[in-house]
PDB file of C-alpha atoms in Angstrom:
ATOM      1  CA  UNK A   1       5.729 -16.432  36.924  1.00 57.00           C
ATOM      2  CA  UNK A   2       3.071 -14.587  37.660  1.00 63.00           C
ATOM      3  CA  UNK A   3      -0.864 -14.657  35.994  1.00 70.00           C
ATOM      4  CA  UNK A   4      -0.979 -12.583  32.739  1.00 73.00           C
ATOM      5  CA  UNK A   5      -3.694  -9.500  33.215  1.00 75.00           C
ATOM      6  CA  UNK A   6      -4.761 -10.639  30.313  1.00 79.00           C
ATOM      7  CA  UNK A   7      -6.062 -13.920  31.694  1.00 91.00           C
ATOM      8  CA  UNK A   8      -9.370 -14.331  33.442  1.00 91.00           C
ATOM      9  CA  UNK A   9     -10.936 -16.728  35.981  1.00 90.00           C
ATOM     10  CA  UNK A  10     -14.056 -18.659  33.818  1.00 91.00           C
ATOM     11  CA  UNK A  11     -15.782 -17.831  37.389  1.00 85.00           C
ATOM     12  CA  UNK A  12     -16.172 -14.465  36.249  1.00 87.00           C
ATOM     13  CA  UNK A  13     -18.845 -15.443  33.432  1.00 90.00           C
ATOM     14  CA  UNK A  14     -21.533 -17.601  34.488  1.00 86.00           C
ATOM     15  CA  UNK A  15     -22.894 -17.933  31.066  1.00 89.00           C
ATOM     16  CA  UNK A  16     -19.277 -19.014  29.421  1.00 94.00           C
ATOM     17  CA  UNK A  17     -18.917 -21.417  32.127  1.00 90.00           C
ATOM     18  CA  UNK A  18     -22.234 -23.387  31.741  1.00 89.00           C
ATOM     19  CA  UNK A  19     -21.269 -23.733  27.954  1.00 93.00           C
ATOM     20  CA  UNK A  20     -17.776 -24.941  29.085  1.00 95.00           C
ATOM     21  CA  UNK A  21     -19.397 -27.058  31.706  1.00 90.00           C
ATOM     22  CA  UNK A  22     -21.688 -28.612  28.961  1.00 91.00           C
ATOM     23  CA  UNK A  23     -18.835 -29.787  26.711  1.00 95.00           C
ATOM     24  CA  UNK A  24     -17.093 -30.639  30.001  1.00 95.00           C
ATOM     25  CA  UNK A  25     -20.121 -33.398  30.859  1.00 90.00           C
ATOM     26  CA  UNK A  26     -20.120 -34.348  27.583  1.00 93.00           C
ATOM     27  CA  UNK A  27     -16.778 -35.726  27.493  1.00 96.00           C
ATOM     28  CA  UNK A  28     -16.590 -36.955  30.878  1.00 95.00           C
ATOM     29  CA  UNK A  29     -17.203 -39.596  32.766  1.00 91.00           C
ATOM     30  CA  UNK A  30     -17.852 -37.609  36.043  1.00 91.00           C
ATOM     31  CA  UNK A  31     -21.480 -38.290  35.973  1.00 91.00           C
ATOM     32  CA  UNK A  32     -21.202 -41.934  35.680  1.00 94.00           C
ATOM     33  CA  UNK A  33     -19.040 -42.099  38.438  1.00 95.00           C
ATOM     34  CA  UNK A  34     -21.154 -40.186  40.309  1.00 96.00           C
ATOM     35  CA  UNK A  35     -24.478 -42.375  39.982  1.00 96.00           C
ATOM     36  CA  UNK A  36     -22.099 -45.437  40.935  1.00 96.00           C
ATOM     37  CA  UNK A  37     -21.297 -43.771  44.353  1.00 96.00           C
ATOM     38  CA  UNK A  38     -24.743 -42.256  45.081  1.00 96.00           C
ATOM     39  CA  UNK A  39     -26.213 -46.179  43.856  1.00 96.00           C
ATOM     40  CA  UNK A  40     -23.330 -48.041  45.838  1.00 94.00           C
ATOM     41  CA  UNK A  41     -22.677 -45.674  48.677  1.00 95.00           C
ATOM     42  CA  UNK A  42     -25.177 -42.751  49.210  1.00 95.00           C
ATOM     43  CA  UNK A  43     -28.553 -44.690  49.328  1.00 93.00           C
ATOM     44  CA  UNK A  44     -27.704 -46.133  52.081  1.00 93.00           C
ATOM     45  CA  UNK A  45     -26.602 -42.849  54.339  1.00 94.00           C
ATOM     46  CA  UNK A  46     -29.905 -41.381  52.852  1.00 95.00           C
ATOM     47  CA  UNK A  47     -31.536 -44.392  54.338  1.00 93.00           C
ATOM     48  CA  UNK A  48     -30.738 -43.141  57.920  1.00 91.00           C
ATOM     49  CA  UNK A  49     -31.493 -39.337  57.789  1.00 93.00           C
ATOM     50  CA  UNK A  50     -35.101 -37.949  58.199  1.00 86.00           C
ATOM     51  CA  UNK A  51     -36.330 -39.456  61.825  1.00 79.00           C
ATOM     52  CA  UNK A  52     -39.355 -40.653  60.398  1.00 83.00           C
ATOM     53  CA  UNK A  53     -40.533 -37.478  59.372  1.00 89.00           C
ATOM     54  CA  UNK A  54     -43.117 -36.651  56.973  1.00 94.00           C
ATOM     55  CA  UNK A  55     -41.149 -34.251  55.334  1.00 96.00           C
ATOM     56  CA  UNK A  56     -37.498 -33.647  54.498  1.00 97.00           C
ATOM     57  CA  UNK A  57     -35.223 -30.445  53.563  1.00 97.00           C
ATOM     58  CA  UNK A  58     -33.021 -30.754  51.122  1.00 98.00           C
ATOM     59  CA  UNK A  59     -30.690 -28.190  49.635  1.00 98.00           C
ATOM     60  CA  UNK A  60     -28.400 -28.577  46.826  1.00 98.00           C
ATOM     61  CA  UNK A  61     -25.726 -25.607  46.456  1.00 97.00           C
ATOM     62  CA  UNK A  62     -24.326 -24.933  42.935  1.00 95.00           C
ATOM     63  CA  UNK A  63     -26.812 -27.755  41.527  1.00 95.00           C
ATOM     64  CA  UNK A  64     -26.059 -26.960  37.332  1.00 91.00           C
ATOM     65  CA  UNK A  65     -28.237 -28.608  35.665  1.00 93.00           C
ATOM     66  CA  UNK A  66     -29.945 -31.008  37.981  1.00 95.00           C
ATOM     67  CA  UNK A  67     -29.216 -34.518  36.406  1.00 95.00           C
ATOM     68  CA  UNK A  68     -27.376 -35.267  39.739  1.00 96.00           C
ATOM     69  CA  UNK A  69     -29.696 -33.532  41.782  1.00 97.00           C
ATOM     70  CA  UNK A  70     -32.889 -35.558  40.458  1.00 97.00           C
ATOM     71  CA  UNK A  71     -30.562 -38.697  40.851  1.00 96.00           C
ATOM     72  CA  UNK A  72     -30.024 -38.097  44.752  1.00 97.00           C
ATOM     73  CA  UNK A  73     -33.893 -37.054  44.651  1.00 97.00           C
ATOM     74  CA  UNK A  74     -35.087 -40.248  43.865  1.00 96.00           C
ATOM     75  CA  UNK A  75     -32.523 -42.072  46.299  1.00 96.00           C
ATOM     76  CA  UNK A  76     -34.315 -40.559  49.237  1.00 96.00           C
ATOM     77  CA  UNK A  77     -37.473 -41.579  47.334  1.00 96.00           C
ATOM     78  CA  UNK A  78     -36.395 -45.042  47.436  1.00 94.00           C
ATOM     79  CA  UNK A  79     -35.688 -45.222  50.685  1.00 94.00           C
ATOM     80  CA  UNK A  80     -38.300 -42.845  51.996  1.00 95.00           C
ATOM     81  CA  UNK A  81     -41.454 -43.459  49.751  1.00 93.00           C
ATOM     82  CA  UNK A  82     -44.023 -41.526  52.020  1.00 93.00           C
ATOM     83  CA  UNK A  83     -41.825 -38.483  52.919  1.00 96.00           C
ATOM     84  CA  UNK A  84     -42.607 -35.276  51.044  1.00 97.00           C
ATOM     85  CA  UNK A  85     -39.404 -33.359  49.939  1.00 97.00           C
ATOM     86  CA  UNK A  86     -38.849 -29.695  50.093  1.00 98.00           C
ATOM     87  CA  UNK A  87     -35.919 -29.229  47.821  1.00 98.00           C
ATOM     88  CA  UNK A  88     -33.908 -25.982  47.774  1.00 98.00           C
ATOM     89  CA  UNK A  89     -32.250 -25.144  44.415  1.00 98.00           C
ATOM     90  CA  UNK A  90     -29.211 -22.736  44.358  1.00 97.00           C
ATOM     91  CA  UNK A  91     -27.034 -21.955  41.207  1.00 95.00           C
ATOM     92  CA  UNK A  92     -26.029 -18.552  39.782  1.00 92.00           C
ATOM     93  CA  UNK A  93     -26.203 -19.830  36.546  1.00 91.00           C
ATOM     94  CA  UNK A  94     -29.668 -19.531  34.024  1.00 93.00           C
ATOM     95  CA  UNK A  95     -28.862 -21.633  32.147  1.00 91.00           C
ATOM     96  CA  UNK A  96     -28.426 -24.156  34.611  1.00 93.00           C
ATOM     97  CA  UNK A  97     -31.427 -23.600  36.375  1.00 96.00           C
ATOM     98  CA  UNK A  98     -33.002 -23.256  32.797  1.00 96.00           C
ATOM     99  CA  UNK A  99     -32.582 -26.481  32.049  1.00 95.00           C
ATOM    100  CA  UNK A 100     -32.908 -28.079  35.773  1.00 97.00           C
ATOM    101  CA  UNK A 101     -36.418 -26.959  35.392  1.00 98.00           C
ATOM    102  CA  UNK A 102     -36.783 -27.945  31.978  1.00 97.00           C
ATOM    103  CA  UNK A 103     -35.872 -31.693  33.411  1.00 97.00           C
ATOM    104  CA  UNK A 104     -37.930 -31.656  35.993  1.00 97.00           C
ATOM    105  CA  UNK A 105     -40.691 -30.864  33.724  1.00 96.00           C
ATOM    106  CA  UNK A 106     -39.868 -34.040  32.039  1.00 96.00           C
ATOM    107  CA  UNK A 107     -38.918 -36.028  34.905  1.00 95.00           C
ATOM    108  CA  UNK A 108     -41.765 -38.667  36.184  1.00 93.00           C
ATOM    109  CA  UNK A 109     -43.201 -39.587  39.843  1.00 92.00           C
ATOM    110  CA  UNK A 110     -42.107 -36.124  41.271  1.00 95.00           C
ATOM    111  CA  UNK A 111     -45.102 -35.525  42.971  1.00 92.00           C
ATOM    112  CA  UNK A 112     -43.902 -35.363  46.445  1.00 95.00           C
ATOM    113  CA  UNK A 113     -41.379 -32.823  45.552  1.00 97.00           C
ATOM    114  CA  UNK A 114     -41.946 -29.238  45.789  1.00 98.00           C
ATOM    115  CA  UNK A 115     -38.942 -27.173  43.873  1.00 98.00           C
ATOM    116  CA  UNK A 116     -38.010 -24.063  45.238  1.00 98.00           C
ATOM    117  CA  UNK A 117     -35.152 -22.420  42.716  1.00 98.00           C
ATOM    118  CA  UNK A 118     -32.574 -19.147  43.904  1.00 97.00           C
ATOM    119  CA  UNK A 119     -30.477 -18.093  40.680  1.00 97.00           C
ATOM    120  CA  UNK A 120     -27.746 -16.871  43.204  1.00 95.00           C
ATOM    121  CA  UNK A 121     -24.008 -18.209  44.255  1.00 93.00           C
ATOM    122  CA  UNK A 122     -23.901 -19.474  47.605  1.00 93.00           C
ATOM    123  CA  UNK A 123     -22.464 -16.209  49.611  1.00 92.00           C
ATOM    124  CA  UNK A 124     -25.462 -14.824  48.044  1.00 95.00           C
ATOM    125  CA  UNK A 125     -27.811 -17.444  49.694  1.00 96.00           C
ATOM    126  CA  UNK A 126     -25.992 -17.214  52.810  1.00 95.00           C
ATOM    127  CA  UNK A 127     -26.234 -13.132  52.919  1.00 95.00           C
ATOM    128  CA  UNK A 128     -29.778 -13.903  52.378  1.00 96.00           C
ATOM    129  CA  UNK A 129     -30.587 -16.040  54.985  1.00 96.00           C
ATOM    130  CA  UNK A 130     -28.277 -14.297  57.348  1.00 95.00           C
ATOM    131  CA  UNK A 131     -30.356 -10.728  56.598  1.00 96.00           C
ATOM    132  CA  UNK A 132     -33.702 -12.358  56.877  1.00 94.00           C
ATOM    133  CA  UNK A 133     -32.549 -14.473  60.485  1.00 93.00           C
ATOM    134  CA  UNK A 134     -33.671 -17.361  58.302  1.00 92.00           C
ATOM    135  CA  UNK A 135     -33.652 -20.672  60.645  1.00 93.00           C
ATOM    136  CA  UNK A 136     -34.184 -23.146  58.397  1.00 96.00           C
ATOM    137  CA  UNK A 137     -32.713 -26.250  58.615  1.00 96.00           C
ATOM    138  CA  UNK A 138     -32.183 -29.334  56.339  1.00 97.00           C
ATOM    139  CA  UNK A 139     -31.829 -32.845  56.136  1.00 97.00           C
ATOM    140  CA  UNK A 140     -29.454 -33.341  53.369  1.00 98.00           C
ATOM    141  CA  UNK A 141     -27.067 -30.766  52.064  1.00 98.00           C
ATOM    142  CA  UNK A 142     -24.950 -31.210  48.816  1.00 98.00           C
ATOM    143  CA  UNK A 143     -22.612 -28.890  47.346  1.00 97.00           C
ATOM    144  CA  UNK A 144     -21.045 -30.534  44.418  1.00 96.00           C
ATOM    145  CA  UNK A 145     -18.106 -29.389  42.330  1.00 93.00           C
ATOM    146  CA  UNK A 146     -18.471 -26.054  44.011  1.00 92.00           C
ATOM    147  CA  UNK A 147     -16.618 -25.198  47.141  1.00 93.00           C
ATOM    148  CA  UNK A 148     -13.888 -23.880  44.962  1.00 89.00           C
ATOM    149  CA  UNK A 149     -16.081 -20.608  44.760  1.00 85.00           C
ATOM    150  CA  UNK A 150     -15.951 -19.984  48.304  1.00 89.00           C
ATOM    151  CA  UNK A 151     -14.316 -17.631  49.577  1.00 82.00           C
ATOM    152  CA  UNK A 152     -14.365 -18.441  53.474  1.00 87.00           C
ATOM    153  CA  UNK A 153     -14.644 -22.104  53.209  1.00 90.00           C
ATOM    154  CA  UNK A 154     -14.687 -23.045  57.066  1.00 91.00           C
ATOM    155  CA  UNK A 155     -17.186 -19.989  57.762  1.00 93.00           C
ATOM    156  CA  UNK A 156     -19.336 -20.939  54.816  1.00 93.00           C
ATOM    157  CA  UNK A 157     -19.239 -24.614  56.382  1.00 94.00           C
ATOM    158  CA  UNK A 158     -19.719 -23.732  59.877  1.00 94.00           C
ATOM    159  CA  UNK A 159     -23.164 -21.816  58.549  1.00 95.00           C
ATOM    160  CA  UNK A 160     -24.266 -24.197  56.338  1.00 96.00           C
ATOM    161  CA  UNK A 161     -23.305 -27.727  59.182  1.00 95.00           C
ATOM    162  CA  UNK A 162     -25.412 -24.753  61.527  1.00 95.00           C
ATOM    163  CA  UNK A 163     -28.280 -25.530  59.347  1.00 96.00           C
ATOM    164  CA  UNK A 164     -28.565 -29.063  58.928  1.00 96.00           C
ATOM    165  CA  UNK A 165     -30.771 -31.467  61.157  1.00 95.00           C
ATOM    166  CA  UNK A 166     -29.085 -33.170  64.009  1.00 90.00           C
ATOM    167  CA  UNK A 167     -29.240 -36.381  62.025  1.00 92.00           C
ATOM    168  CA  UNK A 168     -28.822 -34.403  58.830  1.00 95.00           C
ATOM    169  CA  UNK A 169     -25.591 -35.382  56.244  1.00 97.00           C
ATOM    170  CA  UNK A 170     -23.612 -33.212  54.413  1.00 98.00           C
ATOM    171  CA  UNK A 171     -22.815 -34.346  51.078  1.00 98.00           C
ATOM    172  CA  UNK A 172     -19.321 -32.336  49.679  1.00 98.00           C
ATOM    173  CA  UNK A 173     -17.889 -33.503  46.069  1.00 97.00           C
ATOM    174  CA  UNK A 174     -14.247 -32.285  44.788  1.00 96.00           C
ATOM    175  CA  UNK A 175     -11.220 -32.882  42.527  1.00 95.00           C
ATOM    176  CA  UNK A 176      -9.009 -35.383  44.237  1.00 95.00           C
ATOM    177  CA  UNK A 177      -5.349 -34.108  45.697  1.00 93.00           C
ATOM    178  CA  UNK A 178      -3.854 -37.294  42.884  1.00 94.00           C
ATOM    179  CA  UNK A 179      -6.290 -35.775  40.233  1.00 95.00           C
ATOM    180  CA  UNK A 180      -4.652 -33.810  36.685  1.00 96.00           C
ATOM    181  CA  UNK A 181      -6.392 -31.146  38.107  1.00 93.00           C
ATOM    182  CA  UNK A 182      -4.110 -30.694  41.480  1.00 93.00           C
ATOM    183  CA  UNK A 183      -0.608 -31.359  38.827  1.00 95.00           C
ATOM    184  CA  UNK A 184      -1.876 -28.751  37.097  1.00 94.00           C
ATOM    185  CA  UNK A 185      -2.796 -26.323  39.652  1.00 91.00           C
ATOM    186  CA  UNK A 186       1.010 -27.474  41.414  1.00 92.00           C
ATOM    187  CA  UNK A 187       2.833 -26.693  38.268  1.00 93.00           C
ATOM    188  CA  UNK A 188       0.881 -23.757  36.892  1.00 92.00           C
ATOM    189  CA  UNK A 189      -1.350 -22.299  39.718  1.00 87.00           C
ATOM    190  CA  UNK A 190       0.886 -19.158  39.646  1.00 87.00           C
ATOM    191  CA  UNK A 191       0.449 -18.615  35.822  1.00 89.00           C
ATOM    192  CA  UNK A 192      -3.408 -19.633  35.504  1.00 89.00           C
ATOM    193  CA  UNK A 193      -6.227 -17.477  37.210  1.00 87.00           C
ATOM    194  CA  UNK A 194      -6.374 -20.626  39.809  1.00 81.00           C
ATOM    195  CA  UNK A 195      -6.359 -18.896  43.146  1.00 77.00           C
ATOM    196  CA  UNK A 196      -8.266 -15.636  43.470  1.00 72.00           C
ATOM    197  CA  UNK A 197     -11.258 -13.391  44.429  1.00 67.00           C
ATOM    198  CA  UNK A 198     -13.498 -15.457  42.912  1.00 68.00           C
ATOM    199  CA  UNK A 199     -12.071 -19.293  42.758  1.00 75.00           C
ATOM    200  CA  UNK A 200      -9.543 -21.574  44.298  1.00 80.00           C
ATOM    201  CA  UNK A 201      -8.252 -25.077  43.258  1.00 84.00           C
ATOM    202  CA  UNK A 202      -8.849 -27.296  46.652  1.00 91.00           C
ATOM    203  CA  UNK A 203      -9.492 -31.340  46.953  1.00 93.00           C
ATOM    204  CA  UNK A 204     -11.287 -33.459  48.587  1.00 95.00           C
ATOM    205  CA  UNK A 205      -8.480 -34.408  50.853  1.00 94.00           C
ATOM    206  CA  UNK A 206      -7.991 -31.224  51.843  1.00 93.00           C
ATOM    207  CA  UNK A 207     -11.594 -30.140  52.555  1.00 95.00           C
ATOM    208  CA  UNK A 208     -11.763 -33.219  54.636  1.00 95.00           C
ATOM    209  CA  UNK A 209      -8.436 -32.261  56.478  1.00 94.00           C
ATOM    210  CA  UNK A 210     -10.279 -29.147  57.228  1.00 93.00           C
ATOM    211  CA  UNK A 211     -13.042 -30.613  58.900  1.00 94.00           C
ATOM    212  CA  UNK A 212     -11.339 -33.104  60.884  1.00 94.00           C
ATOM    213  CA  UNK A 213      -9.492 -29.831  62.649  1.00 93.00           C
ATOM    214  CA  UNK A 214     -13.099 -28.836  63.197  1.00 92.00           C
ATOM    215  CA  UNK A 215     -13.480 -31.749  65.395  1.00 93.00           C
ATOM    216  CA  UNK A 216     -16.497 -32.874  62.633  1.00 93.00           C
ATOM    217  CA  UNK A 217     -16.799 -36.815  61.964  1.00 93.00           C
ATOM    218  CA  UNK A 218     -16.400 -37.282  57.851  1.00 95.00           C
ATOM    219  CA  UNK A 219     -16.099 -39.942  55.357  1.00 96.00           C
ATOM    220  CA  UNK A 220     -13.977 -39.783  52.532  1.00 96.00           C
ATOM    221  CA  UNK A 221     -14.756 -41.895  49.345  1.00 97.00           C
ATOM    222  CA  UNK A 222     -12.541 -42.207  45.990  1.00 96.00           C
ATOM    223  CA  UNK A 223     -14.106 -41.275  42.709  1.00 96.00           C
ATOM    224  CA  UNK A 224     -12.490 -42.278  39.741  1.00 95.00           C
ATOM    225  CA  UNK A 225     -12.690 -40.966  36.329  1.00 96.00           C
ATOM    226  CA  UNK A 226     -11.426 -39.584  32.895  1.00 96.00           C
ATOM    227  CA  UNK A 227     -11.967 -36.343  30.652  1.00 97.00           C
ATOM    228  CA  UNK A 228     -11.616 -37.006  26.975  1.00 97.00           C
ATOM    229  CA  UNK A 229      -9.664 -33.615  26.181  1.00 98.00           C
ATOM    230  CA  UNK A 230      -8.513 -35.190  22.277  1.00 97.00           C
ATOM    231  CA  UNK A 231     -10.078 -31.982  21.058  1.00 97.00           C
ATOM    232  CA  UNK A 232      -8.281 -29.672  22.793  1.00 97.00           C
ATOM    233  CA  UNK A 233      -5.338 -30.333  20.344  1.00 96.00           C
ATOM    234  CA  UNK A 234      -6.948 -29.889  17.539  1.00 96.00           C
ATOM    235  CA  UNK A 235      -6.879 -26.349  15.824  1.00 91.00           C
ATOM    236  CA  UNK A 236     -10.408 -24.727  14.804  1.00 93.00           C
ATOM    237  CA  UNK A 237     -12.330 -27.033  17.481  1.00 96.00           C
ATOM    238  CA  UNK A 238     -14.683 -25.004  19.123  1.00 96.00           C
ATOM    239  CA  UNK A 239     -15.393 -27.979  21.445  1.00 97.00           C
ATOM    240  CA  UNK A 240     -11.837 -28.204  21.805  1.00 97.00           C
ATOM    241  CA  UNK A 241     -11.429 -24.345  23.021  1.00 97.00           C
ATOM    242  CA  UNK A 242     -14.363 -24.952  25.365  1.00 97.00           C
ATOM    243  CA  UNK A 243     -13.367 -27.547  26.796  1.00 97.00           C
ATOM    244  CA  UNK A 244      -9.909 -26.290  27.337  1.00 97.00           C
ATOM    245  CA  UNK A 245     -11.670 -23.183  28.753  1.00 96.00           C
ATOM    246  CA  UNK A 246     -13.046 -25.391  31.112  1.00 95.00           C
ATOM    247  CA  UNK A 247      -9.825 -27.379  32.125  1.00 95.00           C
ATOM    248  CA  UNK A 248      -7.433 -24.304  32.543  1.00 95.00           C
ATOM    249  CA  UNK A 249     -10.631 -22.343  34.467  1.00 92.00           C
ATOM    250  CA  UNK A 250      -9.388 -19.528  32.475  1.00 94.00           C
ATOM    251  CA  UNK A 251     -12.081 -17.586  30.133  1.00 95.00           C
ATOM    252  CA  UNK A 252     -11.276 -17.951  26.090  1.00 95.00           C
ATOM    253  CA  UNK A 253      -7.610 -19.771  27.508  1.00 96.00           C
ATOM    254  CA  UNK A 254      -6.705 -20.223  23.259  1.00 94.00           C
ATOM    255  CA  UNK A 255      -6.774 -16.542  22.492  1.00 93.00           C
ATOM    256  CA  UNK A 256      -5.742 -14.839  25.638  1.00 93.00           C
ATOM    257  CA  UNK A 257      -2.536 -17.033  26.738  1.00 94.00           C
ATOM    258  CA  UNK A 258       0.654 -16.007  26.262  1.00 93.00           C
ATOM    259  CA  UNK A 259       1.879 -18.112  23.413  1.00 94.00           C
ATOM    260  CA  UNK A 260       5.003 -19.380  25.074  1.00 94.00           C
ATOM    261  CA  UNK A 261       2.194 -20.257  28.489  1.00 94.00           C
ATOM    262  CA  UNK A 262       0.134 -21.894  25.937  1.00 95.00           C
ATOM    263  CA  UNK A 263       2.558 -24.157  24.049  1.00 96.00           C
ATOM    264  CA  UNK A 264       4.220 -25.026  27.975  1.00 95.00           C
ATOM    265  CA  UNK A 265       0.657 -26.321  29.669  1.00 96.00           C
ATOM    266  CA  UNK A 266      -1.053 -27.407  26.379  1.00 96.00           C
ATOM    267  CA  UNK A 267       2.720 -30.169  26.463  1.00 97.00           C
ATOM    268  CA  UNK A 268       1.582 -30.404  30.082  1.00 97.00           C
ATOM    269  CA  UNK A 269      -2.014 -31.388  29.515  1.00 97.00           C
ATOM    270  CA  UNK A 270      -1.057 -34.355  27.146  1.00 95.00           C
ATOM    271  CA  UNK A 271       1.805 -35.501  29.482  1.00 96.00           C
ATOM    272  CA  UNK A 272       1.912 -38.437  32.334  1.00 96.00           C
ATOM    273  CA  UNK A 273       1.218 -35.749  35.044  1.00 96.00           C
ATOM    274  CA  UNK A 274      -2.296 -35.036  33.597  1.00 97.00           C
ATOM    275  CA  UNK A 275      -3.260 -37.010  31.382  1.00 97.00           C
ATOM    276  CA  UNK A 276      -2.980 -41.106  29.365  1.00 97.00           C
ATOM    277  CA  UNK A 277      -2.806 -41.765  26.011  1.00 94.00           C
ATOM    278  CA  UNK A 278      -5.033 -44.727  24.756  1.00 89.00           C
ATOM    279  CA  UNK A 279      -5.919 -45.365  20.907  1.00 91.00           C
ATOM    280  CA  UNK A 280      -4.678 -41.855  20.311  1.00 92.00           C
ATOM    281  CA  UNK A 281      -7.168 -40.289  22.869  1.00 96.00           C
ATOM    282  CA  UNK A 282      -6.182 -37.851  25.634  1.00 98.00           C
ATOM    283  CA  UNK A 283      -7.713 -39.045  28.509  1.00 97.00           C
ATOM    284  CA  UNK A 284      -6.919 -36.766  31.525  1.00 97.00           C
ATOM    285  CA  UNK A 285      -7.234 -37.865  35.414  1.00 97.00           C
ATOM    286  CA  UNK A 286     -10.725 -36.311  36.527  1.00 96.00           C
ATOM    287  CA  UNK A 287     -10.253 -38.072  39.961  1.00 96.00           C
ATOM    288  CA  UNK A 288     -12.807 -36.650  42.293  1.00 96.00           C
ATOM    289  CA  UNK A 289     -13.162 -37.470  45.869  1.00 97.00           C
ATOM    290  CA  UNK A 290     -16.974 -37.708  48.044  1.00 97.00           C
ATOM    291  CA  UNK A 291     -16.851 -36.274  51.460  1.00 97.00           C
ATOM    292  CA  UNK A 292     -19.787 -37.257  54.005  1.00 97.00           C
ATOM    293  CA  UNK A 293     -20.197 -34.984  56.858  1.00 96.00           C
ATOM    294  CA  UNK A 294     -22.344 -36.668  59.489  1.00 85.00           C
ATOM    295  CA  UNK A 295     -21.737 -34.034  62.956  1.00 73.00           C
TER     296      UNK A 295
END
């Protein structure tokens, strides 16, 4: 079966997807999972990057909001207390980088860090840098939850591992391959917007396949977690719609869906593949995976 023409990528519509993001965080536990592996596991790579300088790059690619960015932020503080950071902000989204600045505004002992924001998607930022001749390189790169949006994914990381310090790290955050995300994209990724101009379902395990062929040492870490998606089955939610939005990656999914492709992946969703049931919630396998570039 091929993808109705009726049914969009959520790529397409920045705004749509930070309100489907929103919901998303809400009802995840992604976050949480995250700030265990950056407490556990990260600090300590951060600990060895920067030389002793008195001053470190950092650039964060698709950053949303910036609750994980400030997180990672203070990490390097921790471990580098005198070293002022130049942080490099990039996100297409305003409302993303609305309310990363918002937070920062909020945000205590940030003295040392100077913001610098680009409302742009990545290929922007790189066609930017690549027009000016721009040389700058960083300590610590992170592109979470985004390299799905990239449409040349070993170019984009050839240019970006170009850019980073020699004992720079590369911090790259995906869906696992044993995540309800990849059943999903197996099962349906012919019938949902999945694979196109402007997105592409890939994991962890594969990105770090990738570099591996590059001949580029990596580090692979597991990331486990669970999406409360109860209100996607429940008729009138406007959580529930979002939210679903924001699991198929398809723009209004509820109204644009065939009904026959609706009824077949919203059984899917709830099903073993995807998804547990536990004190009649839907909680559905978020799995991410960490990769750790350190060329």
């Amino acid at each position: 079966m091929n993808v109705s023409p009726a049914l969009k990528s959520l790529a397409c519509d920045h705004d749509h997807y930070a309100k489907t993001f929103n919901i998303f965080l809400k009802c995840s536990q992604e976050h949480e999972c995250m700030v265990e592996f950056f407490d556990k596991e990260l600090a300590d790579i951060l600990a060895r990057i920067g030389n002793g300088k008195s001053s470190m790059n950092v650039l964060g690619v698709g950053s949303g909001p910036g609750e994980m960015d400030l997180h990672m932020l203070r990490k390097i503080q921790e471990k580098h207390p005198e070293v002022h950071i130049m942080n490099d902000v990039v996100d297409p989204s305003s409302d993303h980088i609305g309310k990363y600045k918002e937070l920062v505004s909020k945000s205590q002992n940030l003295e040392n860090v100077s913001f610098n924001w680009n409302q742009m998607s990545s290929q922007e930022y790189e066609q930017q840098m690549k027009e000016k001749n721009d040389n700058k390189k960083w300590d610590f790169i992170h592109m979470i939850q985004v390299l799905y949006y990239i449409q040349n994914l070993e170019e984009t990381l050839t240019f970006f591992l170009k850019h980073l310090e020699q004992n720079g790290r590369m911090l790259l955050i995906l869906i696992s391959g044993n995540s309800g995300w990849a059943s999903i994209d197996k099962k349906y990724g012919t019938c949902l917007p999945l694979h196109n101009d402007t997105c592409a379902v890939i994991s962890s395990h594969f990105i770090k396949d990738i570099i591996q062929k590059m001949g580029i040492k990596c580090q692979h870490y597991d990331l486990p977690s669970v999406i409360d998606i109860t209100t996607c089955f429940k008729d009138g939610s406007e959580e529930g719609s979002l939210l679903l939005d924001f699991v198929t990656q398809t723009l209004n999914f509820s109204k644009s869906a065939p009904p026959s492709l609706k009824a077949e992946i919203m059984k899917y969703l709830r099903g073993p593949e995807c998804s547990t049931v536990k004190d009649e919630k839907i909680m559905f396998n978020n799995n991410s995976g960490a990769v750790v570039i350190e060329p």
